[in-house]
Short mmCIF file of C-alpha atoms in Angstrom, two decimals:
data_model
loop_
_atom_site.label_atom_id
_atom_site.label_comp_id
_atom_site.label_asym_id
_atom_site.label_seq_id
_atom_site.Cartn_x
_atom_site.Cartn_y
_atom_site.Cartn_z
CA UNK T 1 128.78 134.94 -48.51
CA UNK T 2 129.22 136.22 -45.19
CA UNK T 3 132.98 136.31 -44.96
CA UNK T 4 132.37 136.97 -40.70
CA UNK T 5 129.67 134.85 -38.72
CA UNK T 6 128.52 136.47 -35.74
CA UNK T 7 125.68 135.13 -33.35
CA UNK T 8 123.85 135.36 -31.62
CA UNK T 9 121.76 138.39 -33.16
CA UNK T 10 120.58 139.18 -30.30
CA UNK T 11 121.25 138.47 -26.60
CA UNK T 12 120.14 140.26 -23.19
CA UNK T 13 121.69 139.57 -19.85
CA UNK T 14 121.21 140.86 -16.01
CA UNK T 15 122.90 143.62 -15.14
CA UNK T 16 126.29 142.36 -13.49
CA UNK T 17 125.96 140.09 -15.41
CA UNK T 18 128.28 138.27 -18.41
CA UNK T 19 127.62 139.08 -22.19
CA UNK T 20 129.21 136.70 -24.76
CA UNK T 21 128.94 137.49 -28.87
CA UNK T 22 131.21 134.94 -31.23
CA UNK T 23 132.85 134.59 -34.16
CA UNK T 24 133.71 133.19 -36.88
CA UNK T 25 135.51 132.77 -40.33
CA UNK T 26 137.21 130.67 -42.79
CA UNK T 27 140.17 133.13 -44.75
CA UNK T 28 142.85 131.95 -43.03
CA UNK T 29 144.34 135.13 -44.57
CA UNK T 30 142.61 137.61 -41.96
CA UNK T 31 145.81 138.55 -38.74
CA UNK T 32 143.93 141.38 -37.43
CA UNK T 33 140.30 140.75 -34.87
CA UNK T 34 139.04 143.83 -34.00
CA UNK T 35 135.48 144.49 -32.16
CA UNK T 36 132.80 147.51 -32.48
CA UNK T 37 130.84 148.98 -30.37
CA UNK T 38 127.83 151.24 -32.30
CA UNK T 39 125.39 152.98 -30.31
CA UNK T 40 121.93 153.71 -32.33
CA UNK T 41 122.90 156.50 -35.00
CA UNK T 42 126.23 156.99 -34.52
CA UNK T 43 129.25 155.33 -36.40
CA UNK T 44 130.93 152.32 -35.11
CA UNK T 45 133.37 152.99 -32.19
CA UNK T 46 136.55 150.39 -31.38
CA UNK T 47 136.25 148.65 -28.39
CA UNK T 48 138.80 145.75 -28.34
CA UNK T 49 141.28 144.21 -31.20
CA UNK T 50 143.34 140.96 -31.37
CA UNK T 51 146.17 139.44 -33.22
CA UNK T 52 145.91 135.35 -33.97
CA UNK T 53 149.35 135.01 -32.66
CA UNK T 54 147.69 135.29 -28.57
CA UNK T 55 144.47 133.87 -27.58
CA UNK T 56 143.41 135.91 -25.37
CA UNK T 57 143.59 140.00 -24.90
CA UNK T 58 141.86 142.16 -21.84
CA UNK T 59 140.97 145.30 -21.17
CA UNK T 60 139.22 146.50 -18.05
CA UNK T 61 135.71 144.79 -19.02
CA UNK T 62 136.43 143.70 -21.61
CA UNK T 63 137.95 139.92 -23.40
CA UNK T 64 139.02 138.66 -26.57
CA UNK T 65 139.36 135.03 -26.50
CA UNK T 66 140.47 134.17 -28.96
CA UNK T 67 140.89 130.13 -31.59
CA UNK T 68 143.73 130.07 -33.98
CA UNK T 69 142.41 126.78 -34.91
CA UNK T 70 139.06 126.71 -34.92
CA UNK T 71 138.61 129.73 -36.81
CA UNK T 72 136.74 131.41 -34.27
CA UNK T 73 137.45 134.76 -31.91
CA UNK T 74 134.65 135.68 -28.72
CA UNK T 75 134.14 139.05 -26.97
CA UNK T 76 133.47 138.63 -23.21
CA UNK T 77 131.97 141.60 -21.36
CA UNK T 78 132.28 141.27 -17.55
CA UNK T 79 130.10 142.63 -15.31
CA UNK T 80 127.88 144.00 -17.39
CA UNK T 81 125.77 146.94 -17.35
CA UNK T 82 123.16 148.95 -18.32
CA UNK T 83 125.64 151.45 -20.35
CA UNK T 84 126.85 148.61 -22.18
CA UNK T 85 123.46 148.27 -24.16
CA UNK T 86 124.44 148.93 -27.71
CA UNK T 87 125.11 147.04 -31.08
CA UNK T 88 128.42 144.79 -31.28
CA UNK T 89 130.38 144.08 -34.43
CA UNK T 90 133.36 141.86 -35.08
CA UNK T 91 135.88 142.36 -37.88
CA UNK T 92 138.43 140.71 -39.53
CA UNK T 93 141.26 142.02 -42.27
CA UNK T 94 144.25 140.74 -44.22
CA UNK T 95 146.14 143.06 -43.42
CA UNK T 96 146.59 146.56 -45.45
CA UNK T 97 143.16 145.37 -46.93
CA UNK T 98 138.85 145.90 -46.18
CA UNK T 99 137.13 145.05 -42.43
CA UNK T 100 134.58 142.07 -43.32
CA UNK T 101 132.04 143.31 -40.55
CA UNK T 102 130.24 140.73 -39.17
CA UNK T 103 125.81 141.29 -39.29
CA UNK T 104 125.98 142.35 -36.34
CA UNK T 105 124.55 141.90 -31.35
CA UNK T 106 122.26 143.56 -30.06
CA UNK T 107 122.59 143.39 -26.51
CA UNK T 108 120.31 145.07 -24.13
CA UNK T 109 121.59 144.51 -20.09
CA UNK T 110 118.03 144.73 -18.14
CA UNK T 111 119.39 146.54 -14.77
CA UNK M 1 137.75 167.27 -32.23
CA UNK M 2 140.91 164.94 -33.53
CA UNK M 3 138.21 161.98 -34.85
CA UNK M 4 137.32 161.36 -38.07
CA UNK M 5 134.52 164.24 -39.43
CA UNK M 6 132.08 163.38 -42.16
CA UNK M 7 129.35 166.20 -43.53
CA UNK M 8 127.25 166.61 -43.49
CA UNK M 9 125.27 164.21 -40.80
CA UNK M 10 122.45 163.81 -42.78
CA UNK M 11 121.28 163.97 -46.47
CA UNK M 12 117.45 163.80 -47.90
CA UNK M 13 117.80 163.71 -51.81
CA UNK M 14 115.38 163.46 -54.68
CA UNK M 15 115.37 160.08 -56.86
CA UNK M 16 118.08 161.11 -59.70
CA UNK M 17 119.85 163.82 -58.22
CA UNK M 18 123.70 163.68 -57.23
CA UNK M 19 125.24 163.85 -53.81
CA UNK M 20 128.27 164.33 -52.63
CA UNK M 21 129.44 163.54 -49.05
CA UNK M 22 133.36 164.61 -47.36
CA UNK M 23 135.10 162.90 -44.76
CA UNK M 24 137.72 164.36 -42.69
CA UNK M 25 140.50 161.65 -41.71
CA UNK M 26 142.03 161.78 -37.96
CA UNK M 27 145.27 163.49 -39.23
CA UNK M 28 148.87 161.85 -40.15
CA UNK M 29 146.28 158.48 -40.97
CA UNK M 30 147.25 157.08 -44.76
CA UNK M 31 144.23 154.97 -44.99
CA UNK M 32 141.12 155.75 -45.55
CA UNK M 33 138.13 153.41 -45.85
CA UNK M 34 133.81 154.33 -47.36
CA UNK M 35 131.55 151.83 -45.87
CA UNK M 36 127.75 152.34 -46.33
CA UNK M 37 125.03 150.39 -43.47
CA UNK M 38 121.74 149.78 -43.75
CA UNK M 39 119.58 149.24 -40.93
CA UNK M 40 120.50 145.78 -38.26
CA UNK M 41 123.27 145.23 -40.97
CA UNK M 42 126.93 145.06 -40.46
CA UNK M 43 128.86 147.67 -42.26
CA UNK M 44 129.52 146.94 -45.62
CA UNK M 45 132.53 147.95 -47.94
CA UNK M 46 132.45 150.44 -50.64
CA UNK M 47 136.69 151.08 -51.08
CA UNK M 48 140.17 151.91 -49.77
CA UNK M 49 142.20 154.57 -50.19
CA UNK M 50 146.08 154.19 -48.61
CA UNK M 51 146.95 157.76 -49.03
CA UNK M 52 146.02 159.25 -52.52
CA UNK M 53 145.30 155.87 -54.52
CA UNK M 54 142.81 153.74 -54.26
CA UNK M 55 143.57 150.47 -53.45
CA UNK M 56 139.96 148.64 -53.48
CA UNK M 57 136.86 149.02 -54.65
CA UNK M 58 133.47 146.79 -54.13
CA UNK M 59 132.88 145.27 -57.03
CA UNK M 60 129.34 145.91 -54.99
CA UNK M 61 129.36 149.27 -56.20
CA UNK M 62 127.51 150.56 -59.37
CA UNK M 63 129.02 152.98 -61.91
CA UNK M 64 127.16 155.48 -60.13
CA UNK M 65 129.15 155.18 -57.14
CA UNK M 66 133.61 157.81 -57.33
CA UNK M 67 135.39 158.49 -55.00
CA UNK M 68 137.98 160.11 -54.11
CA UNK M 69 141.28 161.43 -51.75
CA UNK M 70 143.03 164.08 -53.73
CA UNK M 71 146.30 165.20 -52.13
CA UNK M 72 145.71 162.04 -49.45
CA UNK M 73 143.93 164.03 -47.66
CA UNK M 74 139.97 164.33 -47.28
CA UNK M 75 137.84 162.21 -49.41
CA UNK M 76 134.63 162.91 -51.00
CA UNK M 77 132.07 160.32 -52.44
CA UNK M 78 129.69 161.61 -54.76
CA UNK M 79 126.26 158.79 -55.63
CA UNK M 80 124.98 160.32 -59.36
CA UNK M 81 121.73 159.19 -60.55
CA UNK M 82 120.45 158.43 -56.38
CA UNK M 83 117.48 155.77 -56.11
CA UNK M 84 115.68 154.96 -53.65
CA UNK M 85 117.74 151.71 -52.52
CA UNK M 86 121.03 153.70 -51.45
CA UNK M 87 119.50 155.17 -48.88
CA UNK M 88 121.40 154.36 -45.71
CA UNK M 89 124.34 155.53 -43.54
CA UNK M 90 127.75 155.91 -45.53
CA UNK M 91 130.60 155.40 -42.88
CA UNK M 92 133.66 157.15 -42.92
CA UNK M 93 137.04 155.45 -40.95
CA UNK M 94 140.30 155.77 -40.71
CA UNK M 95 143.60 154.68 -40.03
CA UNK M 96 147.16 154.91 -39.06
CA UNK M 97 148.04 151.17 -40.77
CA UNK M 98 148.29 147.66 -39.68
CA UNK M 99 147.10 146.52 -37.25
CA UNK M 100 146.02 150.41 -35.60
CA UNK M 101 141.88 149.55 -36.25
CA UNK M 102 140.25 151.97 -38.10
CA UNK M 103 137.98 154.32 -36.72
CA UNK M 104 135.02 155.64 -37.81
CA UNK M 105 133.20 158.94 -37.97
CA UNK M 106 129.44 159.68 -36.97
CA UNK M 107 128.54 159.42 -40.55
CA UNK M 108 125.81 160.20 -43.47
CA UNK M 109 122.85 159.51 -43.00
CA UNK M 110 120.73 159.49 -46.53
CA UNK M 111 117.80 159.45 -47.93
CA UNK M 112 116.77 159.29 -51.59
CA UNK M 113 112.83 160.10 -51.94
#
């Protein structure tokens, strides 16, 4: 059973556009939600993370929006650049335990 | 380099052989995770240590897999009697604690032929 459901599977965005990736979960015990960026042949890199006591967190061009009642969270990449082309994974954790990962979104930013 | 270090980066082995991977976490990170990732999929949890104690192990992990973290420092993951289905990227991550996130190494790519 997939603990974290991620969509879309792939995404193509024009340079300068906004990329939006969505995730949903069921386990209300989850209390930490990170996003990871992964380039081919590399390990996932922590991008940004949020706790459920806030509804939004912004770091540079990356923003997480969190809807606790809907059990959904999303990553927004503003002013998308070709260098952002990578696979993005959302994750969820019940602190002190393992991280559960989504299935990934392959983002392609077209120049 | 102060990141998570994994060795070797690549390993090709014949079916039935044993392999061992090493992970050196970020200094002073007390939590260490092993994940496995196949092409096009998200990381799949294998096991988790807090210091030297193995706190959680995936039910999907067969008895052929074992992990250790002596003295709460580096960790090793051993796969005995490898099978072709074990071919994957094995990822190690470390964390300083709750809400600090997990930092991954570059992974060890295992190919079983």
